[in-house]
Short mmCIF file of C-alpha atoms in Angstrom, two decimals:
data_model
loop_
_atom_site.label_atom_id
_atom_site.label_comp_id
_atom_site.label_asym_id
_atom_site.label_seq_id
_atom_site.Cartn_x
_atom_site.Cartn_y
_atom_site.Cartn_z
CA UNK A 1 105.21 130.29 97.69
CA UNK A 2 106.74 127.43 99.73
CA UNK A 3 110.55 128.47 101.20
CA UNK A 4 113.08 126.05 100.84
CA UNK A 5 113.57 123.60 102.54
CA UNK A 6 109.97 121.71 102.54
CA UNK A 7 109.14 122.43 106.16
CA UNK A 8 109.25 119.94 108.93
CA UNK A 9 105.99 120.60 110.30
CA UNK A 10 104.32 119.62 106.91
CA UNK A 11 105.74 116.39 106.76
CA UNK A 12 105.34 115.26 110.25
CA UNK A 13 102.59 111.99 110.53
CA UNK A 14 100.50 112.09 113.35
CA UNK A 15 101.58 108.56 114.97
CA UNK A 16 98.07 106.87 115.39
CA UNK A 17 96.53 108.32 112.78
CA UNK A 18 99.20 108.12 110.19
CA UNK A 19 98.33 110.88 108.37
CA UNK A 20 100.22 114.16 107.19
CA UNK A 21 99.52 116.76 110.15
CA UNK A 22 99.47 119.40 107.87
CA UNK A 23 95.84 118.92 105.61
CA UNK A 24 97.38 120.31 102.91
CA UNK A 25 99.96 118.04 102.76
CA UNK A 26 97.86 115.32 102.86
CA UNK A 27 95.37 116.12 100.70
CA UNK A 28 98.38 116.14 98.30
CA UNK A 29 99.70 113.20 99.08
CA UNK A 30 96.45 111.77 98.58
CA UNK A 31 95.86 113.26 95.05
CA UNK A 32 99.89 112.36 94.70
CA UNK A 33 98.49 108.55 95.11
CA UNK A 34 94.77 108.84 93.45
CA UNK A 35 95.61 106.82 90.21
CA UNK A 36 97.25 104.26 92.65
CA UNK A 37 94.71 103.59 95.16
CA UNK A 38 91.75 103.30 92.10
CA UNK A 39 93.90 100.64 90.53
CA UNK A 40 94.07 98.99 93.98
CA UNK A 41 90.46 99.80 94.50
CA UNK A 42 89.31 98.08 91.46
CA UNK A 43 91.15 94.86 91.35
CA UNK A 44 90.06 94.47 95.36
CA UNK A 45 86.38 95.27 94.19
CA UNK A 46 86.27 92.97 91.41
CA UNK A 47 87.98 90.10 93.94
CA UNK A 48 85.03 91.07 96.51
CA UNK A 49 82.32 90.64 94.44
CA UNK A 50 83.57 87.50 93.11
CA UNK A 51 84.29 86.18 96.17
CA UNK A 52 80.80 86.71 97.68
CA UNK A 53 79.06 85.19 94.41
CA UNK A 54 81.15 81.94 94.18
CA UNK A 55 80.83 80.82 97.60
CA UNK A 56 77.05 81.07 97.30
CA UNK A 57 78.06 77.31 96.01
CA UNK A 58 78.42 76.62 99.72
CA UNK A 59 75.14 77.78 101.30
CA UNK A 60 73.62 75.08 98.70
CA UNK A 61 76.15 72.25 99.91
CA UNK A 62 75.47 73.20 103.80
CA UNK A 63 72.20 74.29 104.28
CA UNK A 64 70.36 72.94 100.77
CA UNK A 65 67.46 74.33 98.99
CA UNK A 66 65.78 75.96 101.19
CA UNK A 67 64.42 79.08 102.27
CA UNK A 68 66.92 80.34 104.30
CA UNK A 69 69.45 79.13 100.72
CA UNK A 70 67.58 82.20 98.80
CA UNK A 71 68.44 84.45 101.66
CA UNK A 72 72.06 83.61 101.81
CA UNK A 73 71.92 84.17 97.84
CA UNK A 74 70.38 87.13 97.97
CA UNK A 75 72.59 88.88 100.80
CA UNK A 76 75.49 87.58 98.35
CA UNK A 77 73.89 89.32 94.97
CA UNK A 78 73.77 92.41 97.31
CA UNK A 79 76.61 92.99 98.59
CA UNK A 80 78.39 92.06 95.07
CA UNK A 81 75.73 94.97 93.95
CA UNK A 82 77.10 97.33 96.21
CA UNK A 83 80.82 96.40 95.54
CA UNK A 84 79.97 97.09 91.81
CA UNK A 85 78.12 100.19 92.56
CA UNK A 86 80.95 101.88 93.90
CA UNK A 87 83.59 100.39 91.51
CA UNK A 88 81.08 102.53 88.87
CA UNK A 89 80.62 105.49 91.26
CA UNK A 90 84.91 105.83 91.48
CA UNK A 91 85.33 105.06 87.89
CA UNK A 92 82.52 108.33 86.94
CA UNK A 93 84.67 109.95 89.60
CA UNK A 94 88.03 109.51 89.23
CA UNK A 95 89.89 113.19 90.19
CA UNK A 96 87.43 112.99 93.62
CA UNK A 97 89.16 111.84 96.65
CA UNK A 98 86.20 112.13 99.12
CA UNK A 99 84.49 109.92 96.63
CA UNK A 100 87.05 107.18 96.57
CA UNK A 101 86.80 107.20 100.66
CA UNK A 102 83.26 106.98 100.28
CA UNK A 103 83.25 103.85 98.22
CA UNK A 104 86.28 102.37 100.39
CA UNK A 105 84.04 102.89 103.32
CA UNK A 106 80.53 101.44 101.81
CA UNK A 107 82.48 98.42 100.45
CA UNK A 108 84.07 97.52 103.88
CA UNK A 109 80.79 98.00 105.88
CA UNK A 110 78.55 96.10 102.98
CA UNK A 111 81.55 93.38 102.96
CA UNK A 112 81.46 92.75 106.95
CA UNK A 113 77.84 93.38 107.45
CA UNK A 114 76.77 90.67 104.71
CA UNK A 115 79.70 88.13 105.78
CA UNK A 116 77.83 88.88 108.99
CA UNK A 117 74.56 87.61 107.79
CA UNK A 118 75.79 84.74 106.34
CA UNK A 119 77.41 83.46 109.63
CA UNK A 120 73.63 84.44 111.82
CA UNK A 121 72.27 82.25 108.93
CA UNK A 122 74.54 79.18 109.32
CA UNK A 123 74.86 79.37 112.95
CA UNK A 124 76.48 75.62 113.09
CA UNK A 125 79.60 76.57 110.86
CA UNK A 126 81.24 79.67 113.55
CA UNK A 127 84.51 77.62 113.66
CA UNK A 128 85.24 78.18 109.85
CA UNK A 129 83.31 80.88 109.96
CA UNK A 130 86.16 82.61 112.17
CA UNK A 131 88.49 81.28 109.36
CA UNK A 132 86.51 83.46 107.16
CA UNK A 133 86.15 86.23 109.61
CA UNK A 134 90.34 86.31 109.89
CA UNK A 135 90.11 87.12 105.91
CA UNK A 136 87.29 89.45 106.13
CA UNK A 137 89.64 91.37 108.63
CA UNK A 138 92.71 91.22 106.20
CA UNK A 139 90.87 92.77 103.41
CA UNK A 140 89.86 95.98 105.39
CA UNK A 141 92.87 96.53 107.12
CA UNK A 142 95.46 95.52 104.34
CA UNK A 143 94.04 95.25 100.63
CA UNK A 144 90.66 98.36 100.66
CA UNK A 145 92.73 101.88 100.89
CA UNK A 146 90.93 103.60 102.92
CA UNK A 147 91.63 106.27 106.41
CA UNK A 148 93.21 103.31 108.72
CA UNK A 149 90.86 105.45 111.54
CA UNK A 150 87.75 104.22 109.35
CA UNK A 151 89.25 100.50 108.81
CA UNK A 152 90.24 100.10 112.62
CA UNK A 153 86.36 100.93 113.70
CA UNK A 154 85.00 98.80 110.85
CA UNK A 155 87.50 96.01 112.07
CA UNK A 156 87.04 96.50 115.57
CA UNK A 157 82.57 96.76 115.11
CA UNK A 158 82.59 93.53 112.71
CA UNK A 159 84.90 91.28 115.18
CA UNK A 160 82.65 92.45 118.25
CA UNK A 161 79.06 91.67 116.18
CA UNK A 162 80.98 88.20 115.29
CA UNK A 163 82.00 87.17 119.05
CA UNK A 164 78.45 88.07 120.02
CA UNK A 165 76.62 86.22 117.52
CA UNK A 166 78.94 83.12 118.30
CA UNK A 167 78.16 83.36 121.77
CA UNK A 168 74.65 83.65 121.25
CA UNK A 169 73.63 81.37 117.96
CA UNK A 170 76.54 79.43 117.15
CA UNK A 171 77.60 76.11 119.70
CA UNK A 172 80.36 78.10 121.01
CA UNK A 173 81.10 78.64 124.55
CA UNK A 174 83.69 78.75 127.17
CA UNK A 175 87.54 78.29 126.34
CA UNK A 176 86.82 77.88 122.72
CA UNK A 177 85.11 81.20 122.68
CA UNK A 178 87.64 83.07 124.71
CA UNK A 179 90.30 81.24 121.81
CA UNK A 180 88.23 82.36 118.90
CA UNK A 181 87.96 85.89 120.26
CA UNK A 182 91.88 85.88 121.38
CA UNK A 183 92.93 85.06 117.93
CA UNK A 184 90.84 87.56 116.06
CA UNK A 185 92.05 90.36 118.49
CA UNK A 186 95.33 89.45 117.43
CA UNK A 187 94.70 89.46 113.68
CA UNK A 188 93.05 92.68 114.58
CA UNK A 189 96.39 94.02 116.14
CA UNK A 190 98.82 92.37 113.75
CA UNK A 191 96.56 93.78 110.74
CA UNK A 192 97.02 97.71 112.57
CA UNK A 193 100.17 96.99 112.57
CA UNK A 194 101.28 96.47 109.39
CA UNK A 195 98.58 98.87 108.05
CA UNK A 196 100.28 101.56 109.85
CA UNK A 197 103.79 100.78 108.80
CA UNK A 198 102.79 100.92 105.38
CA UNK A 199 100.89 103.84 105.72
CA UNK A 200 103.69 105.93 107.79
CA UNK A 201 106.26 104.31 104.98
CA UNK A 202 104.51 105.77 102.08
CA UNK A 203 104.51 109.10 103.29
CA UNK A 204 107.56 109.16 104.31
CA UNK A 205 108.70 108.02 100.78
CA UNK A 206 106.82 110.55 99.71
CA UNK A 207 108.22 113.33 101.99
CA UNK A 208 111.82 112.41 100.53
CA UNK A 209 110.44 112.49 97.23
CA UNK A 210 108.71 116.55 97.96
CA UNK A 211 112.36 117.11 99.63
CA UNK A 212 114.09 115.78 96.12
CA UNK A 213 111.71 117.54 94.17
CA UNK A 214 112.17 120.57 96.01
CA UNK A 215 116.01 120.75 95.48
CA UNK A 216 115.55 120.60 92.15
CA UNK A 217 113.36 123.44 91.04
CA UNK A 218 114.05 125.91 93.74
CA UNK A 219 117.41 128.14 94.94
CA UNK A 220 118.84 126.39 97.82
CA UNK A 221 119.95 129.91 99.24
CA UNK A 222 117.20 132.37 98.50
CA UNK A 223 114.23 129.52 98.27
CA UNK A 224 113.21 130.65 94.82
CA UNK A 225 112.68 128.70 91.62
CA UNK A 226 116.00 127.94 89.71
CA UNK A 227 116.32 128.75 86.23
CA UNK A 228 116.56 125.45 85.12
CA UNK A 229 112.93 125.24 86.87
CA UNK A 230 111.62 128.43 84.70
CA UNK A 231 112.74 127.21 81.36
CA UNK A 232 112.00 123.44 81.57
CA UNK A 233 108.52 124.16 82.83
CA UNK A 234 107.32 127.35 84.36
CA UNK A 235 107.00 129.75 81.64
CA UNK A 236 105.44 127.37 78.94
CA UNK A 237 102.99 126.62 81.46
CA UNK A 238 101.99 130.09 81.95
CA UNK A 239 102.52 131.37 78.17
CA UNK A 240 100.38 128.24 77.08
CA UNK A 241 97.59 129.28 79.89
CA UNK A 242 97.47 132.94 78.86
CA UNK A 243 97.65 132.34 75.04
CA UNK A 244 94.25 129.36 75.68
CA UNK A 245 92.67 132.05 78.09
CA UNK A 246 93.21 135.36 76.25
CA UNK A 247 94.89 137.07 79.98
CA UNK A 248 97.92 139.02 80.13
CA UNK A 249 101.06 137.87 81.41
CA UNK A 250 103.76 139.89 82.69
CA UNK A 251 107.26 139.19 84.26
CA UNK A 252 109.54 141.99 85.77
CA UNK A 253 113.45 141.48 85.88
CA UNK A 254 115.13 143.04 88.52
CA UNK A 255 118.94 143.36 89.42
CA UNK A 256 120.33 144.61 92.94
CA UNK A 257 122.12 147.97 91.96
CA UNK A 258 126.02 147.99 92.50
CA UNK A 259 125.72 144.34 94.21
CA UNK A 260 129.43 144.15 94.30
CA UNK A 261 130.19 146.81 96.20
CA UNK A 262 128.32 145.18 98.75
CA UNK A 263 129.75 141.99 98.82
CA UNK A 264 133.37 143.74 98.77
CA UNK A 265 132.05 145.79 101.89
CA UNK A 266 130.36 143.70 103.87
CA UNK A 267 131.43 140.49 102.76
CA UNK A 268 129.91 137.33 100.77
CA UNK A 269 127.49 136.77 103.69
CA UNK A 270 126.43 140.08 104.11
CA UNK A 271 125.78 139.61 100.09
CA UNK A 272 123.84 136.26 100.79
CA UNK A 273 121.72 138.28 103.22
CA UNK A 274 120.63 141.36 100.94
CA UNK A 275 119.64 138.70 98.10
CA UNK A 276 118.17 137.02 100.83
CA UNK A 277 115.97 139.86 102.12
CA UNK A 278 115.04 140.94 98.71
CA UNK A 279 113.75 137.28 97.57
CA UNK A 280 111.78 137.12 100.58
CA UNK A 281 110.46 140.94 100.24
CA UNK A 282 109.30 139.86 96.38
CA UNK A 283 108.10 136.49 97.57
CA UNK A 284 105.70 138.32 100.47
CA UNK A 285 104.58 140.76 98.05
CA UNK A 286 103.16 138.64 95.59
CA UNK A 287 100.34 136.71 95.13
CA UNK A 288 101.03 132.94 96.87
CA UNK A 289 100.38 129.68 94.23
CA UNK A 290 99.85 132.22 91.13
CA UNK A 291 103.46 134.43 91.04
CA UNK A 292 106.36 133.05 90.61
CA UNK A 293 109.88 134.20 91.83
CA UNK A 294 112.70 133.04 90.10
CA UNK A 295 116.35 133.07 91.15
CA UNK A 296 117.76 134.36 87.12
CA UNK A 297 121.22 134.88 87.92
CA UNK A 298 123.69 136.25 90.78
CA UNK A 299 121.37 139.19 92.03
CA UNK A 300 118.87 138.93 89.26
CA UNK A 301 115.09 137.86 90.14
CA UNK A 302 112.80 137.36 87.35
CA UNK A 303 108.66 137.53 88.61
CA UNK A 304 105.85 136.20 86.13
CA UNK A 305 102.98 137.69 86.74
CA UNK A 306 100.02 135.65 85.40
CA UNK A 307 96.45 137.22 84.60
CA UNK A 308 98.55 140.57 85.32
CA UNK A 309 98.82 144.05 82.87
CA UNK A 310 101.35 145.99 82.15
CA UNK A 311 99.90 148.39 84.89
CA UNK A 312 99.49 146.09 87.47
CA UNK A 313 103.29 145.01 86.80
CA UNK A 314 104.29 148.65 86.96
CA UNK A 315 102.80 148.81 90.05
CA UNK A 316 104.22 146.02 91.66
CA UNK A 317 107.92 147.19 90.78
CA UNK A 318 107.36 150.44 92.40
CA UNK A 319 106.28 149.07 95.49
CA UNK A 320 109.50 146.76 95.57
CA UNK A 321 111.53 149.29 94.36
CA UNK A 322 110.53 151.46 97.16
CA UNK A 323 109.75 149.16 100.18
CA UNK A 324 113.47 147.75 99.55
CA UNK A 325 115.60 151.52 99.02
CA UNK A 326 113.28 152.24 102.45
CA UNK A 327 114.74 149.21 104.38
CA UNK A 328 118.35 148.75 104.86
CA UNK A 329 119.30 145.24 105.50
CA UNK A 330 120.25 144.06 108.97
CA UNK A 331 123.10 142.16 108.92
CA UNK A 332 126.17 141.26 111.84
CA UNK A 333 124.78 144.38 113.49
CA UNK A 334 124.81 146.53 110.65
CA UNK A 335 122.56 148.38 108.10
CA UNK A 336 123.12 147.30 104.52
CA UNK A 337 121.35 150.34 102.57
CA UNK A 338 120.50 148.50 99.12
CA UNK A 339 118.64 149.51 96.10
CA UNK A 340 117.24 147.46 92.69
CA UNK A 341 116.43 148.24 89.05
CA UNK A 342 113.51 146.83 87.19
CA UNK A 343 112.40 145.93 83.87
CA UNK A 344 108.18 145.48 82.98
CA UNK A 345 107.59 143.62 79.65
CA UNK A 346 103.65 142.97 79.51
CA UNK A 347 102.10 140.67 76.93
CA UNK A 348 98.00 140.92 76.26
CA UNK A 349 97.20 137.76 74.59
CA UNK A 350 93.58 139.35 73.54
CA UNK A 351 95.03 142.11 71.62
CA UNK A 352 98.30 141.07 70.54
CA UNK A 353 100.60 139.32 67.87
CA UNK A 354 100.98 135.48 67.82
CA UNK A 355 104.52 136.06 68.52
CA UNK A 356 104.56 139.04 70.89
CA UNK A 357 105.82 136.45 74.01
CA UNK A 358 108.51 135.16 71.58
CA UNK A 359 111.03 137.66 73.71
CA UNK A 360 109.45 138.27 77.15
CA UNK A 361 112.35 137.94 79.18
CA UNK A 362 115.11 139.48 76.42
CA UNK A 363 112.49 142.58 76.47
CA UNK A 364 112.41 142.60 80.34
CA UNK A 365 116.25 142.47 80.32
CA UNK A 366 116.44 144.93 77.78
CA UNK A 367 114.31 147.28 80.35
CA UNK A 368 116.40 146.25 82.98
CA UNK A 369 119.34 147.74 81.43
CA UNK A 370 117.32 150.66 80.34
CA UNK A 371 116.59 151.38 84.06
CA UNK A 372 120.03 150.89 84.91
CA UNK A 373 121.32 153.27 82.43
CA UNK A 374 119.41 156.12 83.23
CA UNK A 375 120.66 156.05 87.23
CA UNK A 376 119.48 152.66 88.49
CA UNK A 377 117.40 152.48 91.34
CA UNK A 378 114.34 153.06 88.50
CA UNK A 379 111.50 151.25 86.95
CA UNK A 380 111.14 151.10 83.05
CA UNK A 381 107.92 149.48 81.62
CA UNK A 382 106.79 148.10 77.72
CA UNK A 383 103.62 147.05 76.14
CA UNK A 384 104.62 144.23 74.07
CA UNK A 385 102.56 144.02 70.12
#
């Protein structure tokens, strides 16, 4: 379970790459963006494969019919092929992100290598041809999301092939030469540029929107979901999952025993740090990205336990129950000796009533106060039917 704040070293951008550090965080980001960057994907692929087609109407008006005309054509029909083959292959994958990369890639390769070909074919033409080139460049840099790594090389390899074949076919030579390549060097620079300021702004809108989202599911003290966070989504979510999968589902609810004595003793932040140490003691001793550990109340923690019996909850309580009475709490140089009750309500969705989750957490509560009752610093358990 992440701790609260969203740490910094997840949302740092590596400055040439502009990418998320941290994989993970990227690799959400990226999934954070998917539906985006197909939409973008498609309208750009559609625009390619146009674009190659319809100016096939110029290889007839500068070279004719001839031979070399069918060539032209033909590099045209294939790299609109290609652009359409991966505007299929994203659409039969749309949750892949590799895949979307993949297609990015092809397009931009397919795109410079066949504008490529067109310009060794009409060798007399370089000067609008560098026109063309300056677009070509555009497109992979600015409107075909892709890794701005895999756009730069693309750029960089196309405009290199380009200056060499207009130093070797096309009538091209001396200042004009060192002009054409000094101006598409620039568009090469100007395009990084804003590439990478869009790509370092976007995740670092999406950074503040983590941060945002953050605050407003989680405890901004113990770094725990909020309540608000557990009734609005969490526990439908994992009701609705057991109920579809047949699993059991438990939660535990668990008070600090005699919590105001300790805050009259030791003060409000020697309080904050007990509820502190115990969030942190359940939120090591569960399982990360499947348990949940919410903030209830003052010093009451609720757990949910998916895909988890009434034994396994049992268990689990024990273990806190002990590991916290066994470790006083360090605080301003002294030991803060602190011990917790807990309540085990256990649902089996294979066995049980329809309505047997109906009162989870009133049945955990219930146990609580059961546990309390009979001395505190004890673990009561139920089998809910």
């Amino acid at each position: 379970m992440p701790p609260h704040p969203v740490p910094s070293r997840t949302i740092k951008v590596a400055p040439l790459k502009c990418e998320f550090c941290d994989i993970t965080t990227e690799n959400d980001f990226l999934r954070h963006h998917l539906a985006t960057t197909q939409a973008q994907l498609r309208v750009t692929f559609l625009f390619c494969a146009l674009f190659y087609l319809c100016f096939a109407v110029t290889d007839l008006i500068w070279v004719g019919y001839e031979l070399k005309t069918c060539l032209l054509v033909g590099a045209r029909i294939a790299v609109a092929a290609t652009v359409l083959g991966c505007l299929q292959l994203v659409k039969r994958r749309p949750d892949a992100i590799p895949i979307t990369r993949i297609a990015a890639t092809i397009v931009e390769v397919a795109g410079a290598a066949g504008f490529l070909l067109i310009a060794a074919l009409r060798p007399n033409e370089f000067s609008l041809h560098a026109i063309s080139m300056s677009i070509v460049i555009i497109v992979i840099y600015i409107y075909i999301p892709n890794r701005l790594l895999y756009a730069v090389a693309i750029a960089a390899a196309a405009t290199a092939l380009f200056m060499l074949l207009a130093w070797r076919l096309g009538d091209v030579h001396g200042m004009q030469l060192g002009t054409m390549g000094a101006l598409l060097t620039l568009c090469n620079v100007f395009c990084y540029v804003a590439a990478r300021r869009y790509e370092i702004l976007s995740r670092e809108e999406y950074s503040a929107q983590m941060v945002l989202k953050n605050l407003s599911v989680r405890d901004p003290l113990t770094g725990c979901y909020n309540r608000r966070h557990l009734h609005e989504q969490l526990l439908e979510t994992e009701i609705s999952r057991a109920q579809r999968y047949k699993l059991s589902l438990t939660v535990i609810m668990s008070d600090l025993d005699h919590f105001k004595a300790v805050n009259d003793t030791y003060g409000h932040y020697g309080g904050d740090a007990v509820l502190q140490r115990f969030a942190s003691l359940m939120q090591s001793m569960t399982r990360d990205s499947i348990d949940s550990v919410v903030r209830y109340g003052g010093e009451e923690f609720l757990l949910i336990l998916p895909e988890t019996d009434l034994a396994g909850g049992q268990l689990l309580a024990e273990r806190l129950r002990q590991t916290l009475a066994a470790t006083p709490v360090e605080h301003a140089g002294q030991q803060i000796s602190v011990t917790a009750s807990f309540g085990v309500a256990s649902v089996d969705f294979a066995a049980s009533t329809p309505d047997a989750h109906v009162n989870m957490i009133a049945a955990a509560d219930d146990l609580l106060y059961a546990a309390k009752n009979s001395g505190r610093n004890r673990v009561c358990a139920q089998q809910l039917v």
